[in-house]
mmCIF file of C-alpha atoms and ligand atoms in Angstrom:
data_model
loop_
_atom_site.group_PDB
_atom_site.id
_atom_site.type_symbol
_atom_site.label_atom_id
_atom_site.label_comp_id
_atom_site.label_asym_id
_atom_site.label_seq_id
_atom_site.Cartn_x
_atom_site.Cartn_y
_atom_site.Cartn_z
ATOM 1 C CA MET Q 18 83.449 9.309 -94.777
ATOM 2 C CA THR Q 19 82.124 8.488 -91.108
ATOM 3 C CA THR Q 20 84.241 9.662 -88.366
ATOM 4 C CA ILE Q 21 83.123 8.777 -84.744
ATOM 5 C CA ASP Q 22 83.523 11.656 -82.378
ATOM 6 C CA ILE Q 23 85.190 9.809 -78.980
ATOM 7 C CA SER Q 24 83.480 12.006 -76.522
ATOM 8 C CA ASN Q 25 80.473 12.332 -77.977
ATOM 9 C CA SER Q 26 79.697 8.778 -77.517
ATOM 10 C CA ALA Q 27 81.163 9.127 -74.465
ATOM 11 C CA ASN Q 28 77.892 11.403 -73.320
ATOM 12 C CA ILE Q 29 75.638 9.725 -75.155
ATOM 13 C CA LEU Q 30 76.959 6.328 -73.236
ATOM 14 C CA ARG Q 31 76.633 8.421 -69.532
ATOM 15 C CA ALA Q 32 73.372 10.051 -70.407
ATOM 16 C CA SER Q 33 71.488 6.835 -71.208
ATOM 17 C CA ALA Q 34 73.148 5.548 -68.160
ATOM 18 C CA SER Q 35 70.192 5.094 -65.385
ATOM 19 C CA ILE Q 36 70.648 3.551 -61.652
ATOM 20 C CA VAL Q 37 69.194 -0.326 -61.985
ATOM 21 C CA LEU Q 38 66.722 -2.062 -59.815
ATOM 22 C CA PRO Q 39 69.889 -4.724 -58.557
ATOM 23 C CA VAL Q 40 68.596 -8.607 -58.445
ATOM 24 C CA LEU Q 41 66.997 -9.128 -55.320
ATOM 25 C CA PRO Q 42 69.748 -11.719 -53.217
ATOM 26 C CA PHE Q 43 66.981 -14.747 -53.136
ATOM 27 C CA ALA Q 44 64.049 -16.122 -54.061
ATOM 28 C CA GLU Q 45 60.937 -14.314 -53.232
ATOM 29 C CA ASN Q 46 59.639 -17.144 -50.959
ATOM 30 C CA ALA Q 47 63.070 -17.541 -49.651
ATOM 31 C CA LEU Q 48 62.040 -15.341 -46.150
ATOM 32 C CA GLU Q 49 59.021 -17.361 -45.824
ATOM 33 C CA PRO Q 50 57.446 -18.082 -43.109
ATOM 34 C CA ALA Q 51 58.916 -14.927 -41.630
ATOM 35 C CA ILE Q 52 57.664 -12.558 -44.795
ATOM 36 C CA SER Q 53 56.030 -13.718 -47.306
ATOM 37 C CA ALA Q 54 56.550 -14.067 -51.099
ATOM 38 C CA LYS Q 55 53.733 -11.842 -51.984
ATOM 39 C CA THR Q 56 55.067 -9.012 -49.450
ATOM 40 C CA VAL Q 57 58.480 -9.342 -50.829
ATOM 41 C CA SER Q 58 57.214 -9.322 -54.555
ATOM 42 C CA PHE Q 59 54.888 -6.623 -53.709
ATOM 43 C CA HIS Q 60 57.858 -4.657 -51.356
ATOM 44 C CA TYR Q 61 60.389 -5.105 -54.078
ATOM 45 C CA GLY Q 62 58.615 -5.406 -57.579
ATOM 46 C CA LYS Q 63 56.076 -2.290 -57.465
ATOM 47 C CA HIS Q 64 57.829 -0.675 -54.283
ATOM 48 C CA HIS Q 65 61.201 -0.811 -54.787
ATOM 49 C CA LYS Q 66 61.263 -0.813 -58.502
ATOM 50 C CA GLY Q 67 58.891 2.105 -57.804
ATOM 51 C CA TYR Q 68 61.467 4.543 -56.051
ATOM 52 C CA VAL Q 69 63.906 3.153 -58.847
ATOM 53 C CA ASP Q 70 61.590 4.057 -61.760
ATOM 54 C CA ASN Q 71 60.716 7.293 -60.199
ATOM 55 C CA MET Q 72 64.235 8.719 -59.426
ATOM 56 C CA ASN Q 73 65.740 7.849 -62.653
ATOM 57 C CA LYS Q 74 62.336 10.387 -64.849
ATOM 58 C CA LEU Q 75 63.819 12.797 -62.616
ATOM 59 C CA ILE Q 76 67.146 12.663 -62.665
ATOM 60 C CA THR Q 77 66.546 12.661 -66.275
ATOM 61 C CA GLY Q 78 68.144 15.710 -67.947
ATOM 62 C CA THR Q 79 70.074 17.307 -64.936
ATOM 63 C CA ASP Q 80 72.997 16.940 -63.396
ATOM 64 C CA TYR Q 81 72.092 14.484 -61.424
ATOM 65 C CA SER Q 82 72.296 11.423 -64.165
ATOM 66 C CA ASP Q 83 75.950 11.734 -64.070
ATOM 67 C CA LEU Q 84 76.227 10.704 -60.532
ATOM 68 C CA SER Q 85 76.426 7.797 -58.488
ATOM 69 C CA LEU Q 86 73.268 6.772 -56.260
ATOM 70 C CA GLU Q 87 75.306 7.476 -53.210
ATOM 71 C CA GLU Q 88 76.421 11.738 -55.048
ATOM 72 C CA ILE Q 89 72.672 11.607 -55.939
ATOM 73 C CA ILE Q 90 71.570 11.075 -52.438
ATOM 74 C CA ILE Q 91 74.385 13.355 -50.467
ATOM 75 C CA SER Q 92 73.813 16.174 -53.144
ATOM 76 C CA THR Q 93 69.916 16.579 -52.121
ATOM 77 C CA CYS Q 94 69.696 15.887 -48.706
ATOM 78 C CA GLU Q 95 69.967 18.857 -47.830
ATOM 79 C CA ARG Q 96 68.015 20.785 -50.697
ATOM 80 C CA PRO Q 97 64.425 21.140 -50.226
ATOM 81 C CA GLU Q 98 64.070 21.511 -53.714
ATOM 82 C CA ARG Q 99 65.324 18.533 -54.322
ATOM 83 C CA LYS Q 100 63.416 16.638 -52.221
ATOM 84 C CA ALA Q 101 61.514 14.346 -54.616
ATOM 85 C CA ILE Q 102 64.790 12.909 -55.812
ATOM 86 C CA PHE Q 103 66.289 12.452 -52.345
ATOM 87 C CA ASN Q 104 63.350 10.931 -51.355
ATOM 88 C CA ASN Q 105 63.380 8.715 -54.134
ATOM 89 C CA ALA Q 106 66.856 7.921 -54.674
ATOM 90 C CA SER Q 107 67.903 7.199 -50.882
ATOM 91 C CA GLN Q 108 64.420 4.955 -50.875
ATOM 92 C CA THR Q 109 65.851 3.013 -53.600
ATOM 93 C CA TRP Q 110 69.891 2.386 -51.681
ATOM 94 C CA ASN Q 111 67.470 2.137 -47.764
ATOM 95 C CA HIS Q 112 66.278 -0.773 -49.934
ATOM 96 C CA THR Q 113 69.212 -2.591 -51.951
ATOM 97 C CA PHE Q 114 70.837 -2.734 -48.302
ATOM 98 C CA PHE Q 115 67.671 -3.871 -46.753
ATOM 99 C CA TRP Q 116 67.425 -6.935 -48.880
ATOM 100 C CA LYS Q 117 71.322 -7.900 -48.419
ATOM 101 C CA SER Q 118 70.451 -7.008 -44.583
ATOM 102 C CA LEU Q 119 68.712 -10.531 -44.690
ATOM 103 C CA LYS Q 120 69.332 -14.073 -45.828
ATOM 104 C CA GLU Q 121 67.265 -17.353 -46.012
ATOM 105 C CA ASN Q 122 68.481 -18.829 -42.452
ATOM 106 C CA GLY Q 123 69.501 -16.498 -40.939
ATOM 107 C CA GLY Q 124 69.091 -14.796 -37.385
ATOM 108 C CA GLY Q 125 70.726 -16.815 -34.628
ATOM 109 C CA SER Q 126 74.379 -15.598 -33.144
ATOM 110 C CA ALA Q 127 76.425 -13.785 -34.476
ATOM 111 C CA PRO Q 128 79.677 -14.467 -35.637
ATOM 112 C CA ALA Q 129 82.277 -15.274 -33.068
ATOM 113 C CA GLU Q 130 83.971 -12.243 -35.215
ATOM 114 C CA LEU Q 131 81.602 -9.884 -33.805
ATOM 115 C CA LYS Q 132 81.056 -11.221 -30.512
ATOM 116 C CA SER Q 133 83.986 -8.336 -28.722
ATOM 117 C CA LEU Q 134 82.609 -5.136 -30.936
ATOM 118 C CA ILE Q 135 78.560 -6.298 -29.909
ATOM 119 C CA ASP Q 136 79.966 -6.918 -25.686
ATOM 120 C CA SER Q 137 81.708 -3.887 -25.402
ATOM 121 C CA SER Q 138 78.906 -1.963 -27.393
ATOM 122 C CA PHE Q 139 76.217 -2.825 -25.618
ATOM 123 C CA GLY Q 140 77.033 -5.582 -22.920
ATOM 124 C CA SER Q 141 75.891 -8.196 -24.861
ATOM 125 C CA GLU Q 142 74.079 -9.571 -28.079
ATOM 126 C CA ALA Q 143 70.560 -10.045 -26.509
ATOM 127 C CA GLU Q 144 70.936 -6.370 -24.821
ATOM 128 C CA CYS Q 145 72.420 -5.627 -29.273
ATOM 129 C CA LYS Q 146 68.420 -7.260 -30.649
ATOM 130 C CA LYS Q 147 66.813 -5.163 -27.892
ATOM 131 C CA ALA Q 148 68.426 -2.118 -28.826
ATOM 132 C CA LEU Q 149 67.457 -2.532 -32.849
ATOM 133 C CA ALA Q 150 63.576 -4.409 -31.639
ATOM 134 C CA GLU Q 151 63.387 -1.098 -29.148
ATOM 135 C CA ALA Q 152 64.213 0.951 -31.686
ATOM 136 C CA ALA Q 153 62.160 -0.842 -34.731
ATOM 137 C CA LEU Q 154 58.656 -0.453 -32.676
ATOM 138 C CA THR Q 155 59.273 2.851 -30.951
ATOM 139 C CA LEU Q 156 59.721 4.121 -34.129
ATOM 140 C CA PHE Q 157 56.445 6.642 -34.813
ATOM 141 C CA GLY Q 158 55.036 6.792 -38.333
ATOM 142 C CA SER Q 159 57.684 5.479 -41.095
ATOM 143 C CA GLY Q 160 61.242 4.334 -41.264
ATOM 144 C CA TRP Q 161 64.160 2.894 -40.856
ATOM 145 C CA ALA Q 162 65.507 1.028 -37.756
ATOM 146 C CA TRP Q 163 69.611 0.368 -38.266
ATOM 147 C CA LEU Q 164 72.661 -0.570 -36.668
ATOM 148 C CA VAL Q 165 75.701 1.586 -37.161
ATOM 149 C CA ILE Q 166 79.788 2.046 -36.236
ATOM 150 C CA ASP Q 167 80.536 5.344 -35.724
ATOM 151 C CA GLY Q 168 83.885 5.962 -33.656
ATOM 152 C CA GLY Q 169 84.958 1.795 -33.665
ATOM 153 C CA LYS Q 170 81.359 1.500 -31.832
ATOM 154 C CA LEU Q 171 78.020 -0.400 -33.367
ATOM 155 C CA LYS Q 172 75.060 2.451 -31.600
ATOM 156 C CA VAL Q 173 71.203 1.763 -33.205
ATOM 157 C CA ILE Q 174 70.085 4.912 -34.859
ATOM 158 C CA THR Q 175 66.158 5.406 -36.732
ATOM 159 C CA THR Q 176 65.254 7.282 -39.768
ATOM 160 C CA ILE Q 177 62.256 8.681 -40.243
ATOM 161 C CA ASN Q 178 60.676 8.303 -44.230
ATOM 162 C CA ALA Q 179 63.531 8.037 -46.664
ATOM 163 C CA GLU Q 180 66.270 9.734 -44.445
ATOM 164 C CA SER Q 181 69.870 7.926 -44.491
ATOM 165 C CA PRO Q 182 72.854 7.761 -42.971
ATOM 166 C CA LEU Q 183 75.181 8.055 -45.326
ATOM 167 C CA ASN Q 184 75.256 11.645 -44.733
ATOM 168 C CA THR Q 185 76.249 11.080 -41.556
ATOM 169 C CA LYS Q 186 79.519 9.395 -39.539
ATOM 170 C CA ASN Q 187 77.539 6.205 -38.886
ATOM 171 C CA LYS Q 188 78.216 4.010 -41.546
ATOM 172 C CA PRO Q 189 75.563 1.724 -41.715
ATOM 173 C CA LEU Q 190 75.945 -2.091 -41.525
ATOM 174 C CA LEU Q 191 72.515 -3.728 -41.046
ATOM 175 C CA THR Q 192 68.821 -2.216 -41.047
ATOM 176 C CA ILE Q 193 64.992 -2.694 -40.917
ATOM 177 C CA ASP Q 194 62.758 -1.628 -43.006
ATOM 178 C CA VAL Q 195 59.437 -0.232 -41.035
ATOM 179 C CA TRP Q 196 57.270 1.240 -42.920
ATOM 180 C CA GLU Q 197 53.895 -0.353 -42.813
ATOM 181 C CA HIS Q 198 54.453 -2.144 -46.901
ATOM 182 C CA ALA Q 199 56.909 -4.222 -45.231
ATOM 183 C CA TYR Q 200 54.717 -6.262 -43.404
ATOM 184 C CA TYR Q 201 50.869 -5.346 -43.442
ATOM 185 C CA LEU Q 202 50.071 -8.403 -45.853
ATOM 186 C CA ASP Q 203 52.094 -10.373 -42.833
ATOM 187 C CA TYR Q 204 51.084 -8.942 -39.600
ATOM 188 C CA GLN Q 205 48.735 -6.129 -40.353
ATOM 189 C CA ASN Q 206 49.518 -3.495 -37.385
ATOM 190 C CA ARG Q 207 51.910 -6.200 -35.387
ATOM 191 C CA ARG Q 208 55.206 -5.206 -36.247
ATOM 192 C CA ALA Q 209 56.189 -6.534 -33.104
ATOM 193 C CA ASP Q 210 55.794 -9.761 -34.792
ATOM 194 C CA TYR Q 211 57.122 -8.710 -37.862
ATOM 195 C CA VAL Q 212 60.421 -7.089 -36.628
ATOM 196 C CA ASN Q 213 61.386 -10.125 -33.948
ATOM 197 C CA ALA Q 214 60.487 -12.764 -36.805
ATOM 198 C CA LEU Q 215 63.710 -10.901 -38.636
ATOM 199 C CA LEU Q 216 66.045 -10.021 -35.683
ATOM 200 C CA ASP Q 217 65.301 -14.168 -35.240
ATOM 201 C CA ASN Q 218 64.971 -15.852 -38.300
ATOM 202 C CA LEU Q 219 66.594 -13.375 -41.031
ATOM 203 C CA ILE Q 220 69.235 -11.273 -40.240
ATOM 204 C CA ASN Q 221 72.470 -11.476 -42.060
ATOM 205 C CA TRP Q 222 75.267 -11.428 -39.719
ATOM 206 C CA ASP Q 223 77.388 -12.070 -42.616
ATOM 207 C CA PHE Q 224 76.628 -8.599 -44.354
ATOM 208 C CA VAL Q 225 77.289 -6.721 -41.177
ATOM 209 C CA MET Q 226 80.811 -8.369 -40.933
ATOM 210 C CA GLN Q 227 81.539 -7.736 -44.507
ATOM 211 C CA ASN Q 228 80.279 -3.783 -44.259
ATOM 212 C CA LEU Q 229 82.491 -3.687 -41.186
ATOM 213 C CA SER Q 230 85.241 -4.952 -43.581
HETATM 214 MN MN1 MN I 306 60.372 -0.931 -48.014
#
């Protein structure tokens, strides 16, 4: 007679669970002409997928394999000996957040519900976008520009390489990937053109609202 050991099968389920690459929230060509289908294809299908695959390899058989992606990031961010896991986990999270920060026919004016918060934080929507653009343009090397909320006030921050705002008091609302792989096929060295095209045409204000609620 065969008996089923429930605790054991639960372990098997947990051990086999891995972090999966989320489905891209739009077609690969949806962001054209601001970001080409070719860039999205490489960025999502090679870079983002690569981070997910690497992280899963690195956490297999470790204590981290039972944790959520956010828990992995928080528990490795200050452990230099876990830098490889942190980098791949955080890049996985950052990219998922980045895709949600963009949408076809995005950009334009922020929703009316956001106006008072934007005005009280930056003075005006134009100043908010300017702060995001300046942060993205002045970030030296690879990293991320973020719109965040801290203590009821919006602000713009940057993180370098794979660094994350998740272990800080800044709640992320929107991000711009300023690694060269995000724009080089379309814009070569012209990061400003990429950032401005993204701000003007792709920002997903609905996602900002969702993250505020
Ligand atoms: Mn990227």
